[in-house]
Amino acid sequence: MGFWCLLMLLCAGGVLTKPTYRKDRMRPELELSDLLIDDNQSFQYDNEAFLGREEAKSFDQLTPEESKDKLGKIVERIDYDKDGYVTAEELKSWIKRVQKRYIYENVAKIWRDYDTNKDNKISWDEYKQATYGYYLANPEEFQDGNDQFSFKKMMPRDERRFKTADLDGDMAASREEFTSFLHPEEFEHMKDIVVLETLEDIDKNGDGFIDQDEYIADMFAHEEGGPEPDWVASEREQFSDFRDLNKDGKMDKDEIRHWILPQDYDHAQAEARHLVYESDQDKDQRLSRDEILENSNMFVGSQATNYGEDLTRNHDEL
């Protein structure tokens, strides 16, 4: 039985399975001049950075009139000082709030499934049993070498991350600790583990670095004898110019951190600036309700509405 097929089977049977977190590779913020040159690129950036499948599905159920009506109510909430305009700072604060709420709601949805003894903590044993119990109890069903290797690799990797999240060292995660386990990119004390897992994902030759070929292979499966797309050539230039900071032909852990967790990059601020820039018709550096509603498709597809999910909520839930 194939590994991923088995994972789907276990999920369908009520047994929880969670592959360890793999950090989405983050692109540096696009300059506004770049956005002007290629609008398709800017929309693709928004989608890659902020669009979620399930949230988009919920928005699809609304008519344009319904979506604009609900978006108008959200605009009233974003306008904290009630002056009739939304600034980039107000939009950034709202996006951060929505992002944080999404993370904690995600944890709340699955908490009961892992906290099997209902003591309001999730021990490593509870998590291990829920996630890997079937594999541990039925090793004979995992005869394929790749299947066994995958499970054997995933479980210690999860345990390592769990111990990093477990700040008090009792091997039982509080809600905050479990949140950092599931969403390590959001917590400062977890960022080393994000870097390490990224390195392990991409470093195929096991030398402790990411070279250019490994960097490209993470994004593009090259067919033997086939040409590389133009964007791959651009990514090779990105690697040489911006990823490999010390120009030794490879990325070490510090360079990987700079790549996937840049200190000078704020996703919420970048999204807010982009939304204001694209929708500010009178160029007064703020958005009126009408300006937002006239560009409603951009906001629906952004984190400002939790990928459209907020448009299906009752106003009192927001």
Short mmCIF file of N, CA and C in Angstrom, two decimals, residues 21 34 53 65 70 73 75 77 79 82 92 105 134 159-160 189 191 200 202 228 238 271 274 276:
data_model
loop_
_atom_site.label_atom_id
_atom_site.label_comp_id
_atom_site.label_asym_id
_atom_site.label_seq_id
_atom_site.Cartn_x
_atom_site.Cartn_y
_atom_site.Cartn_z
N TYR A 21 5.27 19.80 9.65
CA TYR A 21 5.14 21.08 8.95
C TYR A 21 6.28 21.28 7.97
N ASP A 34 7.36 46.67 -9.73
CA ASP A 34 7.18 45.34 -10.31
C ASP A 34 5.70 45.02 -10.46
N ARG A 53 -7.88 27.24 0.15
CA ARG A 53 -8.89 26.55 -0.67
C ARG A 53 -10.28 26.53 -0.03
N GLU A 65 -23.69 40.62 -4.91
CA GLU A 65 -24.37 41.58 -4.05
C GLU A 65 -24.20 41.21 -2.57
N LYS A 70 -21.61 42.11 2.80
CA LYS A 70 -20.86 41.61 3.96
C LYS A 70 -19.48 42.26 4.05
N LYS A 73 -19.70 45.56 5.81
CA LYS A 73 -19.76 45.45 7.27
C LYS A 73 -18.37 45.21 7.87
N VAL A 75 -15.61 46.33 6.52
CA VAL A 75 -14.92 47.62 6.40
C VAL A 75 -15.19 48.48 7.63
N ARG A 77 -15.63 47.48 10.60
CA ARG A 77 -14.82 46.97 11.71
C ARG A 77 -13.35 47.33 11.55
N ASP A 79 -12.15 50.02 10.17
CA ASP A 79 -12.00 51.46 10.40
C ASP A 79 -12.11 51.74 11.90
N LYS A 82 -13.14 55.24 13.11
CA LYS A 82 -14.47 55.61 12.63
C LYS A 82 -14.48 56.96 11.91
N LYS A 92 -3.41 46.68 8.21
CA LYS A 92 -2.39 45.76 8.72
C LYS A 92 -2.82 45.16 10.07
N GLU A 105 -8.22 29.26 15.98
CA GLU A 105 -9.41 28.49 15.65
C GLU A 105 -9.03 27.13 15.08
N TYR A 134 -1.64 3.64 14.39
CA TYR A 134 -1.91 2.54 13.46
C TYR A 134 -0.61 1.95 12.93
N GLU A 159 8.56 14.47 17.19
CA GLU A 159 8.94 14.48 18.60
C GLU A 159 9.94 15.59 18.90
N ARG A 160 10.87 15.79 18.01
CA ARG A 160 11.85 16.87 18.18
C ARG A 160 11.14 18.23 18.21
N HIS A 189 10.62 31.20 19.43
CA HIS A 189 11.41 30.09 19.95
C HIS A 189 11.33 28.84 19.06
N LYS A 191 11.60 29.12 15.59
CA LYS A 191 12.09 29.44 14.25
C LYS A 191 13.33 28.63 13.86
N GLU A 200 16.43 20.10 6.03
CA GLU A 200 16.29 18.66 5.88
C GLU A 200 15.43 18.29 4.68
N ILE A 202 15.18 19.92 1.82
CA ILE A 202 15.76 20.27 0.52
C ILE A 202 17.16 19.71 0.33
N GLU A 228 14.45 24.13 -19.34
CA GLU A 228 13.95 24.76 -18.12
C GLU A 228 13.11 25.98 -18.49
N GLN A 238 18.04 34.51 -8.61
CA GLN A 238 17.66 34.85 -7.24
C GLN A 238 18.58 34.15 -6.24
N GLU A 271 0.83 43.08 2.53
CA GLU A 271 -0.50 42.89 1.96
C GLU A 271 -1.32 44.17 2.08
N HIS A 274 -0.13 46.70 -0.42
CA HIS A 274 -0.54 46.32 -1.77
C HIS A 274 -2.02 46.62 -2.00
N VAL A 276 -3.94 48.82 -0.45
CA VAL A 276 -4.15 50.26 -0.51
C VAL A 276 -3.67 50.82 -1.85
#
